[in-house]
GROMACS .gro file of C-alpha atoms in nm:
model
  495
    1MET     CA    1  10.328   4.275  12.889
    2SER     CA    2  10.147   4.601  13.038
    3GLN     CA    3   9.755   4.616  13.053
    4VAL     CA    4   9.585   4.649  12.711
    5LEU     CA    5   9.213   4.719  12.700
    6VAL     CA    6   9.016   4.662  12.391
    7ALA     CA    7   8.681   4.851  12.306
    8SER     CA    8   8.440   4.773  12.030
    9ASN     CA    9   8.081   4.760  11.958
   10ARG     CA   10   8.077   4.376  11.891
   11GLY     CA   11   8.276   4.164  12.146
   12PRO     CA   12   8.417   3.826  12.111
   13VAL     CA   13   8.084   3.656  12.230
   14SER     CA   14   7.720   3.696  12.196
   15PHE     CA   15   7.428   3.530  12.361
   16SER     CA   16   7.084   3.386  12.262
   17SER     CA   17   6.826   3.247  12.497
   18SER     CA   18   6.565   2.989  12.493
   19GLU     CA   19   6.196   3.015  12.558
   20GLY     CA   20   6.270   2.897  12.906
   21GLY     CA   21   6.533   3.177  12.951
   22ALA     CA   22   6.839   2.957  12.937
   23LEU     CA   23   7.138   3.149  12.780
   24THR     CA   24   7.356   3.005  12.517
   25MET     CA   25   7.686   3.186  12.420
   26ARG     CA   26   7.823   3.170  12.074
   27ARG     CA   27   8.169   3.301  11.925
   28GLY     CA   28   8.102   3.646  11.809
   29GLY     CA   29   8.117   3.716  11.417
   30GLY     CA   30   8.263   3.975  11.189
   31GLY     CA   31   8.600   4.070  11.047
   32LEU     CA   32   8.692   4.309  11.358
   33VAL     CA   33   8.607   4.040  11.583
   34SER     CA   34   8.823   3.774  11.399
   35GLY     CA   35   9.106   4.005  11.394
   36LEU     CA   36   9.114   4.117  11.742
   37ALA     CA   37   9.038   3.764  11.882
   38ALA     CA   38   9.371   3.634  11.691
   39VAL     CA   39   9.574   3.846  11.942
   40THR     CA   40   9.353   3.853  12.263
   41GLY     CA   41   9.322   3.474  12.279
   42ALA     CA   42   8.932   3.519  12.257
   43PRO     CA   43   8.720   3.264  12.051
   44ARG     CA   44   8.778   3.311  11.670
   45ASN     CA   45   8.542   3.071  11.502
   46PRO     CA   46   8.158   3.118  11.505
   47GLY     CA   47   7.989   2.831  11.684
   48PRO     CA   48   7.815   2.763  12.033
   49LEU     CA   49   8.015   2.773  12.364
   50SER     CA   50   7.904   2.648  12.705
   51PRO     CA   51   7.958   2.782  13.047
   52SER     CA   52   8.269   2.666  13.212
   53ALA     CA   53   8.343   2.665  13.576
   54THR     CA   54   8.720   2.612  13.523
   55GLY     CA   55   8.779   2.828  13.193
   56THR     CA   56   8.747   3.177  13.346
   57ALA     CA   57   8.983   3.462  13.289
   58SER     CA   58   9.177   3.618  13.570
   59GLU     CA   59   9.056   3.959  13.693
   60ALA     CA   60   9.420   4.052  13.657
   61SER     CA   61   9.404   3.944  13.296
   62ASP     CA   62   9.671   4.140  13.079
   63VAL     CA   63   9.375   4.206  12.802
   64LEU     CA   64   9.033   4.335  12.895
   65TRP     CA   65   8.782   4.334  12.606
   66VAL     CA   66   8.491   4.603  12.651
   67CYS     CA   67   8.189   4.553  12.436
   68ALA     CA   68   7.822   4.648  12.422
   69SER     CA   69   7.517   4.415  12.476
   70LEU     CA   70   7.373   4.387  12.115
   71GLY     CA   71   7.040   4.244  12.214
   72GLU     CA   72   6.834   4.138  12.496
   73ALA     CA   73   7.003   3.810  12.578
   74ASP     CA   74   7.350   4.000  12.593
   75ARG     CA   75   7.184   4.240  12.829
   76THR     CA   76   7.068   3.950  13.038
   77ALA     CA   77   7.408   3.794  13.056
   78ALA     CA   78   7.569   4.128  13.140
   79ARG     CA   79   7.304   4.177  13.428
   80ARG     CA   80   7.392   3.814  13.554
   81SER     CA   81   7.748   3.865  13.564
   82PRO     CA   82   7.966   4.039  13.815
   83ASP     CA   83   7.970   4.407  13.678
   84GLY     CA   84   7.928   4.273  13.337
   85ARG     CA   85   8.229   4.054  13.353
   86ILE     CA   86   8.138   3.762  13.123
   87ASP     CA   87   8.444   3.573  13.212
   88LEU     CA   88   8.388   3.585  13.576
   89ALA     CA   89   8.041   3.428  13.532
   90GLY     CA   90   8.165   3.106  13.443
   91TYR     CA   91   8.172   3.133  13.070
   92GLU     CA   92   8.478   3.042  12.868
   93THR     CA   93   8.623   3.333  12.675
   94GLY     CA   94   8.927   3.182  12.547
   95GLY     CA   95   9.156   3.347  12.826
   96ALA     CA   96   9.040   3.725  12.762
   97ALA     CA   97   8.841   3.919  13.030
   98VAL     CA   98   8.525   4.045  12.868
   99ARG     CA   99   8.312   4.340  13.018
  100MET     CA  100   7.966   4.356  12.834
  101LEU     CA  101   7.818   4.705  12.894
  102ASP     CA  102   7.430   4.698  12.987
  103ILE     CA  103   7.344   5.011  12.750
  104PRO     CA  104   6.984   5.103  12.754
  105GLU     CA  105   6.819   4.952  12.455
  106ALA     CA  106   6.660   5.294  12.342
  107THR     CA  107   7.016   5.453  12.386
  108PHE     CA  108   7.193   5.159  12.200
  109GLN     CA  109   6.940   5.158  11.907
  110ARG     CA  110   6.968   5.515  11.835
  111ALA     CA  111   7.359   5.528  11.866
  112TYR     CA  112   7.390   5.215  11.665
  113ASN     CA  113   7.131   5.226  11.398
  114ALA     CA  114   7.061   5.595  11.363
  115VAL     CA  115   7.401   5.738  11.383
  116ALA     CA  116   7.660   5.481  11.356
  117ASN     CA  117   7.500   5.272  11.061
  118SER     CA  118   7.269   5.523  10.888
  119THR     CA  119   7.494   5.827  10.933
  120LEU     CA  120   7.867   5.768  10.983
  121TRP     CA  121   7.859   5.447  10.756
  122PHE     CA  122   7.698   5.611  10.494
  123VAL     CA  123   7.932   5.931  10.505
  124HIS     CA  124   8.248   5.706  10.491
  125HIS     CA  125   8.104   5.483  10.206
  126LEU     CA  126   7.979   5.758   9.999
  127LEU     CA  127   7.615   5.592   9.994
  128TYR     CA  128   7.381   5.907  10.044
  129ASP     CA  129   7.128   5.953   9.779
  130THR     CA  130   7.196   6.336   9.813
  131PRO     CA  131   6.882   6.484   9.665
  132ARG     CA  132   6.685   6.309   9.922
  133SER     CA  133   6.927   6.222  10.216
  134PRO     CA  134   7.092   6.304  10.464
  135HIS     CA  135   6.820   6.515  10.644
  136PHE     CA  136   6.952   6.652  10.982
  137ASP     CA  137   6.653   6.764  11.190
  138ALA     CA  138   6.571   6.771  11.561
  139ARG     CA  139   6.519   6.393  11.564
  140ALA     CA  140   6.880   6.352  11.431
  141ARG     CA  141   7.005   6.556  11.712
  142ARG     CA  142   6.839   6.354  11.969
  143ASP     CA  143   6.996   6.058  11.804
  144TRP     CA  144   7.324   6.227  11.831
  145GLN     CA  145   7.282   6.260  12.184
  146SER     CA  146   7.238   5.886  12.226
  147TYR     CA  147   7.557   5.843  12.035
  148GLU     CA  148   7.732   6.070  12.280
  149ALA     CA  149   7.605   5.878  12.573
  150TYR     CA  150   7.686   5.550  12.433
  151ASN     CA  151   8.047   5.674  12.368
  152ALA     CA  152   8.049   5.799  12.736
  153ALA     CA  153   7.969   5.465  12.869
  154PHE     CA  154   8.260   5.308  12.690
  155ALA     CA  155   8.494   5.590  12.820
  156ASP     CA  156   8.376   5.538  13.172
  157ALA     CA  157   8.407   5.174  13.162
  158LEU     CA  158   8.782   5.203  13.016
  159ALA     CA  159   8.865   5.488  13.273
  160ARG     CA  160   8.749   5.263  13.559
  161ASP     CA  161   8.918   4.937  13.467
  162ALA     CA  162   9.245   5.073  13.330
  163ALA     CA  163   9.568   5.043  13.528
  164GLN     CA  164   9.786   5.339  13.546
  165GLY     CA  165   9.977   5.382  13.201
  166ALA     CA  166   9.772   5.099  13.045
  167LYS     CA  167   9.702   5.085  12.661
  168ALA     CA  168   9.377   5.141  12.526
  169ALA     CA  169   9.293   5.043  12.165
  170ILE     CA  170   8.949   5.175  12.069
  171GLN     CA  171   8.788   5.042  11.736
  172ASP     CA  172   8.603   5.170  11.470
  173TYR     CA  173   8.339   5.440  11.379
  174HIS     CA  174   8.097   5.337  11.651
  175LEU     CA  175   8.338   5.501  11.909
  176SER     CA  176   8.467   5.790  11.745
  177LEU     CA  177   8.412   6.010  12.029
  178ALA     CA  178   8.543   5.772  12.306
  179PRO     CA  179   8.904   5.855  12.253
  180ARG     CA  180   8.849   6.237  12.341
  181MET     CA  181   8.642   6.133  12.641
  182LEU     CA  182   8.872   5.885  12.771
  183ARG     CA  183   9.187   6.114  12.767
  184ASP     CA  184   8.944   6.365  12.970
  185ARG     CA  185   8.894   6.113  13.233
  186ARG     CA  186   9.240   5.939  13.218
  187PRO     CA  187   9.518   6.141  13.068
  188ASP     CA  188   9.785   5.889  13.205
  189LEU     CA  189   9.647   5.641  12.942
  190LYS     CA  190   9.800   5.560  12.606
  191ILE     CA  191   9.520   5.575  12.334
  192VAL     CA  192   9.498   5.436  11.978
  193HIS     CA  193   9.178   5.464  11.762
  194PHE     CA  194   9.141   5.257  11.464
  195SER     CA  195   8.916   5.315  11.177
  196HIS     CA  196   8.812   4.976  10.983
  197THR     CA  197   8.619   5.192  10.730
  198PRO     CA  198   8.715   5.413  10.456
  199TRP     CA  199   8.733   5.768  10.530
  200ALA     CA  200   8.532   6.022  10.346
  201PRO     CA  201   8.704   6.298  10.141
  202PRO     CA  202   8.656   6.663  10.282
  203GLU     CA  203   8.386   6.760  10.036
  204TYR     CA  204   8.164   6.447  10.126
  205TYR     CA  205   8.245   6.458  10.488
  206SER     CA  206   8.114   6.812  10.500
  207LEU     CA  207   7.762   6.650  10.435
  208LEU     CA  208   7.765   6.614  10.823
  209PRO     CA  209   7.662   6.905  11.040
  210ASP     CA  210   7.951   7.137  11.110
  211ASP     CA  211   7.951   7.074  11.482
  212ILE     CA  212   7.887   6.684  11.453
  213GLY     CA  213   8.171   6.665  11.190
  214THR     CA  214   8.415   6.858  11.405
  215GLN     CA  215   8.326   6.663  11.745
  216ILE     CA  216   8.391   6.332  11.545
  217LEU     CA  217   8.756   6.453  11.439
  218LEU     CA  218   8.829   6.607  11.773
  219GLY     CA  219   8.713   6.276  11.940
  220ILE     CA  220   8.956   6.077  11.724
  221LEU     CA  221   9.223   6.333  11.795
  222GLY     CA  222   9.192   6.257  12.148
  223ALA     CA  223   9.391   5.954  12.066
  224ASP     CA  224   9.770   5.929  12.079
  225HIS     CA  225   9.772   5.715  11.738
  226ALA     CA  226   9.499   5.715  11.488
  227GLY     CA  227   9.530   5.394  11.252
  228PHE     CA  228   9.381   5.327  10.913
  229LEU     CA  229   9.387   5.057  10.682
  230THR     CA  230   9.531   5.227  10.380
  231GLU     CA  231   9.725   5.529  10.272
  232ARG     CA  232   9.416   5.637  10.107
  233TRP     CA  233   9.194   5.649  10.404
  234ALA     CA  234   9.475   5.809  10.621
  235SER     CA  235   9.535   6.088  10.375
  236ALA     CA  236   9.156   6.155  10.346
  237PHE     CA  237   9.130   6.183  10.728
  238LEU     CA  238   9.412   6.433  10.736
  239ASP     CA  239   9.244   6.652  10.463
  240CYS     CA  240   8.949   6.669  10.690
  241CYS     CA  241   9.154   6.758  10.989
  242GLU     CA  242   9.254   7.063  10.814
  243LEU     CA  243   8.911   7.195  10.841
  244VAL     CA  244   8.916   7.166  11.230
  245PRO     CA  245   8.960   7.541  11.367
  246GLY     CA  246   9.312   7.559  11.542
  247ALA     CA  247   9.439   7.208  11.427
  248ARG     CA  248   9.787   7.194  11.250
  249VAL     CA  249   9.850   6.919  11.021
  250ASP     CA  250  10.212   6.810  10.947
  251ARG     CA  251  10.196   6.596  10.615
  252ALA     CA  252  10.557   6.494  10.651
  253ALA     CA  253  10.560   6.364  11.007
  254ARG     CA  254  10.182   6.264  10.972
  255THR     CA  255  10.062   6.425  11.278
  256VAL     CA  256   9.790   6.642  11.360
  257THR     CA  257   9.843   6.897  11.653
  258CYS     CA  258   9.512   7.035  11.838
  259SER     CA  259   9.499   7.205  12.166
  260GLY     CA  260   9.850   7.114  12.240
  261HIS     CA  261   9.795   6.731  12.192
  262VAL     CA  262   9.984   6.554  11.910
  263THR     CA  263   9.811   6.258  11.732
  264HIS     CA  264  10.034   6.058  11.495
  265VAL     CA  265   9.837   5.913  11.211
  266GLY     CA  266   9.952   5.570  11.074
  267VAL     CA  267   9.870   5.276  10.823
  268HIS     CA  268   9.837   4.930  10.949
  269GLY     CA  269   9.712   4.691  10.695
  270LEU     CA  270   9.506   4.388  10.816
  271GLY     CA  271   9.577   4.031  10.642
  272ILE     CA  272   9.503   3.673  10.728
  273ASP     CA  273   9.629   3.432  10.956
  274GLY     CA  274   9.674   3.187  10.700
  275THR     CA  275   9.746   2.897  10.925
  276ALA     CA  276   9.455   2.928  11.144
  277LEU     CA  277   9.239   2.960  10.842
  278ARG     CA  278   9.355   2.674  10.683
  279GLN     CA  279   9.320   2.466  10.989
  280ARG     CA  280   8.954   2.569  11.018
  281ALA     CA  281   8.902   2.478  10.667
  282ALA     CA  282   9.037   2.130  10.715
  283GLU     CA  283   8.764   2.041  10.966
  284GLN     CA  284   8.499   1.801  10.886
  285ASP     CA  285   8.196   2.030  10.865
  286VAL     CA  286   8.387   2.217  10.592
  287VAL     CA  287   8.488   1.901  10.409
  288GLU     CA  288   8.118   1.801  10.412
  289ARG     CA  289   8.011   2.116  10.263
  290ALA     CA  290   8.281   2.111   9.990
  291ARG     CA  291   8.171   1.764   9.903
  292ALA     CA  292   7.802   1.871   9.852
  293LEU     CA  293   7.880   2.188   9.664
  294ARG     CA  294   8.099   1.974   9.444
  295GLU     CA  295   7.813   1.749   9.359
  296GLN     CA  296   7.583   2.042   9.320
  297VAL     CA  297   7.823   2.217   9.059
  298GLY     CA  298   7.971   1.913   8.891
  299ASP     CA  299   8.254   1.986   8.659
  300ARG     CA  300   8.161   2.338   8.577
  301GLN     CA  301   8.353   2.649   8.652
  302LEU     CA  302   8.260   2.832   8.965
  303ILE     CA  303   8.232   3.204   9.015
  304VAL     CA  304   8.204   3.270   9.413
  305ARG     CA  305   8.117   3.601   9.588
  306ILE     CA  306   8.080   3.597   9.959
  307ASP     CA  307   7.913   3.905  10.112
  308ARG     CA  308   7.661   4.063  10.363
  309THR     CA  309   7.379   4.223  10.209
  310GLU     CA  310   7.546   4.553  10.257
  311LEU     CA  311   7.479   4.832  10.021
  312SER     CA  312   7.857   4.911   9.985
  313LYS     CA  313   7.913   4.561   9.878
  314ASN     CA  314   7.765   4.591   9.520
  315ILE     CA  315   7.580   4.269   9.493
  316VAL     CA  316   7.317   4.381   9.248
  317ARG     CA  317   7.577   4.502   9.016
  318GLY     CA  318   7.774   4.195   9.041
  319LEU     CA  319   7.479   3.978   8.969
  320ALA     CA  320   7.394   4.214   8.665
  321ALA     CA  321   7.748   4.163   8.535
  322TYR     CA  322   7.710   3.785   8.553
  323ARG     CA  323   7.379   3.813   8.359
  324GLU     CA  324   7.567   4.033   8.101
  325LEU     CA  325   7.821   3.771   8.078
  326LEU     CA  326   7.578   3.494   7.989
  327VAL     CA  327   7.396   3.728   7.745
  328ASN     CA  328   7.739   3.831   7.545
  329HIS     CA  329   7.905   3.504   7.584
  330PRO     CA  330   7.630   3.234   7.543
  331GLU     CA  331   7.920   2.970   7.527
  332TRP     CA  332   7.927   2.998   7.919
  333ARG     CA  333   7.577   2.882   7.951
  334GLY     CA  334   7.576   2.548   8.094
  335ARG     CA  335   7.941   2.546   8.145
  336VAL     CA  336   7.958   2.799   8.470
  337VAL     CA  337   7.779   2.847   8.810
  338HIS     CA  338   7.771   3.159   9.008
  339LEU     CA  339   7.764   3.087   9.383
  340ALA     CA  340   7.661   3.396   9.568
  341PHE     CA  341   7.642   3.409   9.943
  342ALA     CA  342   7.447   3.735  10.035
  343TYR     CA  343   7.397   3.715  10.404
  344PRO     CA  344   7.148   3.950  10.550
  345SER     CA  345   7.280   4.266  10.741
  346ARG     CA  346   7.122   4.542  10.944
  347TYR     CA  347   6.764   4.419  10.865
  348ASP     CA  348   6.648   4.685  11.129
  349LEU     CA  349   6.716   4.956  10.849
  350PRO     CA  350   6.467   4.992  10.569
  351GLU     CA  351   6.724   5.065  10.309
  352TYR     CA  352   6.882   4.721  10.374
  353ARG     CA  353   6.566   4.538  10.370
  354GLU     CA  354   6.498   4.663  10.020
  355TYR     CA  355   6.854   4.591   9.895
  356THR     CA  356   6.835   4.226  10.015
  357ALA     CA  357   6.482   4.206   9.818
  358ALA     CA  358   6.671   4.366   9.516
  359VAL     CA  359   6.943   4.093   9.527
  360GLU     CA  360   6.672   3.837   9.542
  361ARG     CA  361   6.478   3.985   9.248
  362MET     CA  362   6.799   4.007   9.027
  363ALA     CA  363   6.887   3.656   9.121
  364LYS     CA  364   6.544   3.514   9.035
  365GLN     CA  365   6.581   3.713   8.697
  366ILE     CA  366   6.886   3.527   8.602
  367THR     CA  367   6.745   3.180   8.720
  368ASP     CA  368   6.426   3.245   8.528
  369GLU     CA  369   6.609   3.372   8.205
  370PHE     CA  370   6.884   3.102   8.178
  371GLY     CA  371   6.808   2.807   8.395
  372THR     CA  372   6.740   2.495   8.218
  373ALA     CA  373   6.634   2.137   8.352
  374ASP     CA  374   6.998   2.016   8.401
  375TRP     CA  375   7.158   2.360   8.471
  376ASP     CA  376   7.094   2.599   8.750
  377PRO     CA  377   7.317   2.913   8.657
  378LEU     CA  378   7.293   3.076   9.010
  379ILE     CA  379   7.310   2.940   9.358
  380LEU     CA  380   7.203   3.216   9.587
  381GLN     CA  381   7.215   3.146   9.973
  382VAL     CA  382   7.115   3.408  10.216
  383ASN     CA  383   7.162   3.226  10.556
  384ASP     CA  384   7.480   3.259  10.720
  385ASP     CA  385   7.687   2.957  10.702
  386TYR     CA  386   8.059   3.012  10.768
  387PRO     CA  387   8.170   2.642  10.704
  388ARG     CA  388   8.009   2.660  10.362
  389SER     CA  389   8.186   2.995  10.290
  390LEU     CA  390   8.508   2.821  10.347
  391ALA     CA  391   8.443   2.552  10.134
  392ALA     CA  392   8.324   2.777   9.846
  393TYR     CA  393   8.661   2.954   9.862
  394GLY     CA  394   8.843   2.619   9.841
  395LEU     CA  395   8.642   2.526   9.503
  396ALA     CA  396   8.626   2.862   9.327
  397ASP     CA  397   8.787   2.925   8.996
  398VAL     CA  398   8.704   3.305   9.009
  399LEU     CA  399   8.634   3.502   9.310
  400LEU     CA  400   8.439   3.825   9.261
  401VAL     CA  401   8.484   4.103   9.498
  402ASN     CA  402   8.339   4.442   9.352
  403PRO     CA  403   8.244   4.673   9.652
  404ILE     CA  404   8.163   5.035   9.559
  405ARG     CA  405   8.373   5.139   9.854
  406ASP     CA  406   8.548   4.915  10.115
  407GLY     CA  407   8.778   4.974  10.412
  408MET     CA  408   8.980   4.658  10.324
  409ASN     CA  409   8.749   4.360  10.240
  410LEU     CA  410   8.919   4.033  10.387
  411VAL     CA  411   8.739   3.814  10.148
  412ALA     CA  412   8.962   3.910   9.871
  413LYS     CA  413   9.247   3.772  10.110
  414GLU     CA  414   9.079   3.472  10.236
  415GLY     CA  415   8.956   3.347   9.887
  416PRO     CA  416   9.331   3.306   9.762
  417VAL     CA  417   9.458   3.158  10.088
  418LEU     CA  418   9.198   2.867  10.075
  419SER     CA  419   9.189   2.834   9.674
  420GLU     CA  420   9.253   2.450   9.597
  421ARG     CA  421   9.380   2.496   9.247
  422GLY     CA  422   9.450   2.874   9.236
  423CYS     CA  423   9.140   3.108   9.179
  424ALA     CA  424   9.139   3.427   8.968
  425LEU     CA  425   9.051   3.741   9.195
  426VAL     CA  426   8.829   3.982   9.014
  427LEU     CA  427   8.868   4.293   9.246
  428SER     CA  428   8.718   4.651   9.269
  429ARG     CA  429   8.963   4.933   9.262
  430GLU     CA  430   8.752   5.088   9.542
  431ALA     CA  431   8.836   4.807   9.789
  432GLY     CA  432   9.080   4.874  10.047
  433ALA     CA  433   9.260   4.548   9.958
  434ALA     CA  434   9.326   4.674   9.618
  435ALA     CA  435   9.639   4.861   9.762
  436GLU     CA  436   9.815   4.546   9.831
  437LEU     CA  437   9.648   4.281   9.563
  438SER     CA  438   9.607   4.520   9.236
  439GLU     CA  439   9.899   4.365   9.064
  440ASP     CA  440   9.776   4.008   9.045
  441ALA     CA  441   9.406   4.070   9.062
  442LEU     CA  442   9.201   4.160   8.765
  443MET     CA  443   9.089   4.508   8.860
  444VAL     CA  444   8.732   4.665   8.778
  445ASN     CA  445   8.536   4.984   8.818
  446PRO     CA  446   8.261   4.883   9.053
  447TYR     CA  447   8.009   5.090   8.870
  448ASP     CA  448   8.088   4.960   8.535
  449VAL     CA  449   7.869   4.636   8.487
  450SER     CA  450   7.986   4.579   8.114
  451GLN     CA  451   8.354   4.594   8.215
  452THR     CA  452   8.304   4.350   8.513
  453ALA     CA  453   8.117   4.109   8.291
  454GLU     CA  454   8.411   4.123   8.038
  455THR     CA  455   8.663   4.078   8.327
  456LEU     CA  456   8.477   3.780   8.437
  457HIS     CA  457   8.485   3.637   8.103
  458ARG     CA  458   8.885   3.713   8.099
  459ALA     CA  459   8.902   3.536   8.444
  460LEU     CA  460   8.722   3.216   8.327
  461LEU     CA  461   8.939   3.188   8.021
  462MET     CA  462   9.263   3.261   8.229
  463PRO     CA  463   9.520   2.957   8.189
  464HIS     CA  464   9.519   2.746   8.504
  465ALA     CA  465   9.896   2.783   8.511
  466GLU     CA  466   9.876   3.179   8.512
  467ARG     CA  467   9.592   3.160   8.761
  468ALA     CA  468   9.797   2.925   8.993
  469ARG     CA  469  10.090   3.200   8.974
  470ARG     CA  470   9.878   3.492   9.045
  471CYS     CA  471   9.700   3.308   9.321
  472ALA     CA  472  10.031   3.200   9.490
  473ARG     CA  473  10.129   3.592   9.503
  474LEU     CA  474   9.791   3.700   9.623
  475THR     CA  475   9.822   3.452   9.905
  476ALA     CA  476  10.168   3.580   9.998
  477ALA     CA  477  10.015   3.929  10.022
  478ALA     CA  478   9.728   3.833  10.199
  479THR     CA  479   9.919   3.656  10.457
  480ALA     CA  480  10.201   3.942  10.502
  481LEU     CA  481  10.036   4.118  10.767
  482PRO     CA  482   9.841   3.891  11.017
  483PRO     CA  483   9.595   4.007  11.264
  484GLN     CA  484   9.882   3.953  11.542
  485ARG     CA  485  10.122   4.171  11.375
  486TRP     CA  486   9.833   4.436  11.277
  487PHE     CA  487   9.724   4.476  11.637
  488ALA     CA  488  10.098   4.467  11.769
  489ASP     CA  489  10.197   4.750  11.527
  490GLN     CA  490   9.921   4.974  11.659
  491LEU     CA  491  10.024   4.929  12.023
  492ALA     CA  492  10.391   4.966  11.938
  493ALA     CA  493  10.292   5.297  11.782
  494LEU     CA  494  10.212   5.402  12.115
  495ASP     CA  495  10.560   5.376  12.237
   0.00000   0.00000   0.00000
């Protein structure tokens, strides 16, 4: 295999430090890391790792993963490693070479929080309250300069590390400018950029300042291949490319030609490695948590949701729908429990702190209104517990996935795969996974709380035989495009 370089903001490992300064390494979290780790050989499951003198990756490894230092402990680890090579510092990285970039904290924070998460994420997920935001002023331009510097740091590292003719797989909206920067530095490389988010339609994308919007499109068009999770997001990208002066979009060939360079646009759905997920779910920590949950819930039906407290995940409306279910169908009181895992996300941003508080307020309202001495209608958990999430999948009678907009949403695929008796999936039509799962899921408009409430009622009433048949078909669809194939298809597109 020729050399493959992977670039992403979050890497396969992360570090924390004790009061004495000792570093502890953990496997990285998040759907992107899990998907990429399945094909790079890096660790996949969250949990601690220890330094190992014998488990290092070779300097000539076929796979090199370049990532950013996300915090001070990461930066310390990068500084203590030979040129940021974590694997050469004696840490077990599962066979992948890992270079962690020591990007200055101020530059990283402005690029990551102010641009990637507060601007690009908001644009692609249509999250702006437009009478008040966005507001692009001199400070926004300073933040943009940090985003450029952040992308340049990745391009410099990739250009330096890449062998002649190597393939570079650049991942996600954090690195939208890196493909063009890397092509300018190393025109011999084959470059793919993959977007894990939705892509905004032109009328919404145009909220960005004209020059910044154009720079992002030109950045991705520096790649030989631009990949998306669904046809819908790929089509929106092509629509936006038609706004670029001098760009020529060929819909039939699905290419964009700009300044003499041709970028192919492809769709690569991302599914689940069913075997690996089931093996993880069979481990003792998951079994113990499943036993505890079953004792807590009893013989009641269980509605499960597992999300980060991310604005696009629509947790508050999901809780409101559950409340309306209990109001309109009092027969379910005492007979159903809603288990909601809402793990804190992006707490550095005020919008996310307020949203987490809104989730907690709605949960308290439901508990206060309906709870009895022998029935807790809602179990809300806000601390991250991966084994407990896997346990909840197995016990769910109904899985609620109702984002207002989502690139794919692997929760909708993981749940059916681990379901023990067959769960009904209530799924938003705005989730990327809807393109593959809509025939066997119960589809909802994520903004329609009343419709979602009635759909939860239908799901709870669904006969077990029908639920099991639907779940089996959902499982087949969820595992049809495992991460290995998803990534291999991106690399194959470069040939």
